[in-house]
């Protein structure tokens, strides 16, 4: 059983930066595909970024160049560094973990991920 706990959310102004962290227990982050999704009020949850177990990184077009995903194997955490934040980035951010198996990994698909955290709120004011 994998448990994921997000932290680092908060209220910031447009143009500011935040760093979200996802602490995993029960399985090493280096042995899983790890993703970040977000859900804004009244909208469906959407893909933000992911890091595959081999270290490949993936980003939604809306955050490319502003967000960076990274992994700390020693701390068993995955982080999302968010720069140049915009009001449109306001959402609850969720960390998720996916099994590594022989099938192709589709980082954008929620159905890939078996475990989810409770989420952390990010609010960007204009």
Tab-separated table of C-alpha atoms in Angstrom:
chain	number	residue	atom	x	y	z
A	1	UNK	CA	0.000	0.000	0.000
A	2	UNK	CA	1.357	3.386	-1.017
A	3	UNK	CA	0.495	6.528	0.874
A	4	UNK	CA	1.094	9.980	-0.532
A	5	UNK	CA	1.056	13.251	1.398
A	6	UNK	CA	1.307	16.596	-0.357
A	7	UNK	CA	2.560	19.798	1.219
A	8	UNK	CA	3.706	23.259	0.233
A	9	UNK	CA	0.520	24.820	-1.051
A	10	UNK	CA	-0.561	28.309	-0.103
A	11	UNK	CA	-1.717	31.742	-1.175
A	12	UNK	CA	0.653	33.693	-3.392
A	13	UNK	CA	0.527	36.575	-5.829
A	14	UNK	CA	0.824	36.325	-9.573
A	15	UNK	CA	4.454	35.976	-10.589
A	16	UNK	CA	5.476	34.307	-7.334
A	17	UNK	CA	6.881	30.825	-6.892
A	18	UNK	CA	5.892	27.795	-4.825
A	19	UNK	CA	7.360	24.378	-4.307
A	20	UNK	CA	5.037	21.458	-3.699
A	21	UNK	CA	6.289	18.262	-2.168
A	22	UNK	CA	4.838	14.767	-2.155
A	23	UNK	CA	6.092	12.372	0.502
A	24	UNK	CA	5.593	8.718	-0.331
A	25	UNK	CA	5.537	5.735	2.000
A	26	UNK	CA	5.137	2.063	1.267
A	27	UNK	CA	7.137	2.048	-1.949
A	28	UNK	CA	10.095	3.928	-3.343
A	29	UNK	CA	9.325	6.836	-5.675
A	30	UNK	CA	12.134	5.596	-7.903
A	31	UNK	CA	10.211	2.355	-8.459
A	32	UNK	CA	7.031	4.087	-9.581
A	33	UNK	CA	5.797	6.590	-12.089
A	34	UNK	CA	4.826	9.736	-10.166
A	35	UNK	CA	2.475	12.435	-11.376
A	36	UNK	CA	0.960	15.754	-10.392
A	37	UNK	CA	-2.586	16.663	-11.315
A	38	UNK	CA	-4.724	19.645	-10.393
A	39	UNK	CA	-8.385	20.482	-10.130
A	40	UNK	CA	-9.697	24.025	-10.283
A	41	UNK	CA	-13.153	24.926	-8.934
A	42	UNK	CA	-15.855	23.784	-11.322
A	43	UNK	CA	-13.389	22.017	-13.599
A	44	UNK	CA	-12.250	18.467	-14.135
A	45	UNK	CA	-8.954	17.283	-12.774
A	46	UNK	CA	-6.137	17.741	-15.273
A	47	UNK	CA	-2.604	16.531	-15.774
A	48	UNK	CA	0.203	18.881	-14.748
A	49	UNK	CA	3.464	16.953	-14.752
A	50	UNK	CA	4.963	13.516	-14.236
A	51	UNK	CA	8.269	11.766	-13.790
A	52	UNK	CA	8.679	8.215	-14.969
A	53	UNK	CA	10.575	5.630	-12.988
A	54	UNK	CA	13.514	5.937	-15.371
A	55	UNK	CA	13.561	9.702	-14.835
A	56	UNK	CA	11.802	10.952	-17.924
A	57	UNK	CA	9.728	14.087	-17.302
A	58	UNK	CA	6.456	15.221	-18.802
A	59	UNK	CA	4.578	18.517	-18.662
A	60	UNK	CA	1.259	19.935	-19.676
A	61	UNK	CA	1.636	22.660	-22.292
A	62	UNK	CA	0.119	25.172	-19.883
A	63	UNK	CA	2.978	24.775	-17.390
A	64	UNK	CA	5.904	23.940	-19.659
A	65	UNK	CA	8.797	26.275	-18.988
A	66	UNK	CA	7.372	27.399	-15.637
A	67	UNK	CA	7.074	24.175	-13.616
A	68	UNK	CA	9.775	21.630	-12.893
A	69	UNK	CA	9.242	18.168	-11.465
A	70	UNK	CA	12.006	16.420	-9.556
A	71	UNK	CA	12.559	13.387	-7.401
A	72	UNK	CA	14.622	12.861	-4.249
A	73	UNK	CA	15.170	9.139	-3.859
A	74	UNK	CA	16.873	9.485	-0.481
A	75	UNK	CA	13.906	11.366	0.984
A	76	UNK	CA	11.392	9.390	-1.067
A	77	UNK	CA	9.728	12.568	-2.261
A	78	UNK	CA	8.659	14.119	-5.514
A	79	UNK	CA	8.562	17.899	-5.834
A	80	UNK	CA	6.942	20.347	-8.183
A	81	UNK	CA	8.658	23.727	-8.423
A	82	UNK	CA	6.269	26.312	-9.785
A	83	UNK	CA	7.502	29.654	-11.060
A	84	UNK	CA	5.756	32.629	-12.648
A	85	UNK	CA	2.490	31.538	-11.159
A	86	UNK	CA	-0.733	32.786	-12.712
A	87	UNK	CA	-4.265	33.032	-11.345
A	88	UNK	CA	-5.124	30.225	-13.795
A	89	UNK	CA	-2.842	27.944	-11.762
A	90	UNK	CA	-5.210	28.178	-8.808
A	91	UNK	CA	-6.335	24.641	-7.969
A	92	UNK	CA	-6.014	21.751	-5.608
A	93	UNK	CA	-2.850	19.888	-6.568
A	94	UNK	CA	-2.725	16.119	-6.226
A	95	UNK	CA	0.203	13.757	-6.207
A	96	UNK	CA	-0.318	10.318	-7.725
A	97	UNK	CA	1.636	7.093	-8.119
A	98	UNK	CA	1.456	4.481	-10.845
A	99	UNK	CA	2.767	0.942	-10.988
A	100	UNK	CA	5.599	0.129	-13.326
A	101	UNK	CA	4.724	-2.806	-15.553
A	102	UNK	CA	5.241	-4.010	-19.097
A	103	UNK	CA	2.530	-1.819	-20.594
A	104	UNK	CA	3.308	1.636	-22.009
A	105	UNK	CA	3.097	4.506	-19.568
A	106	UNK	CA	0.678	7.288	-20.424
A	107	UNK	CA	1.516	10.025	-17.914
A	108	UNK	CA	-1.424	12.235	-18.844
A	109	UNK	CA	-4.048	9.639	-18.037
A	110	UNK	CA	-5.581	9.530	-14.570
A	111	UNK	CA	-6.376	5.863	-15.043
A	112	UNK	CA	-2.641	5.095	-14.977
A	113	UNK	CA	-2.396	6.063	-11.325
A	114	UNK	CA	-3.449	3.741	-8.550
A	115	UNK	CA	-2.629	5.871	-5.513
A	116	UNK	CA	-3.529	9.477	-4.825
A	117	UNK	CA	-2.815	11.991	-2.125
A	118	UNK	CA	-5.389	14.216	-0.464
A	119	UNK	CA	-4.280	17.331	-2.291
A	120	UNK	CA	-2.873	20.723	-1.377
A	121	UNK	CA	-4.486	24.043	-2.244
A	122	UNK	CA	-2.642	26.563	-4.377
A	123	UNK	CA	-4.244	29.976	-4.740
A	124	UNK	CA	-2.714	32.638	-6.965
A	125	UNK	CA	-4.111	36.132	-6.629
A	126	UNK	CA	-3.892	38.720	-9.373
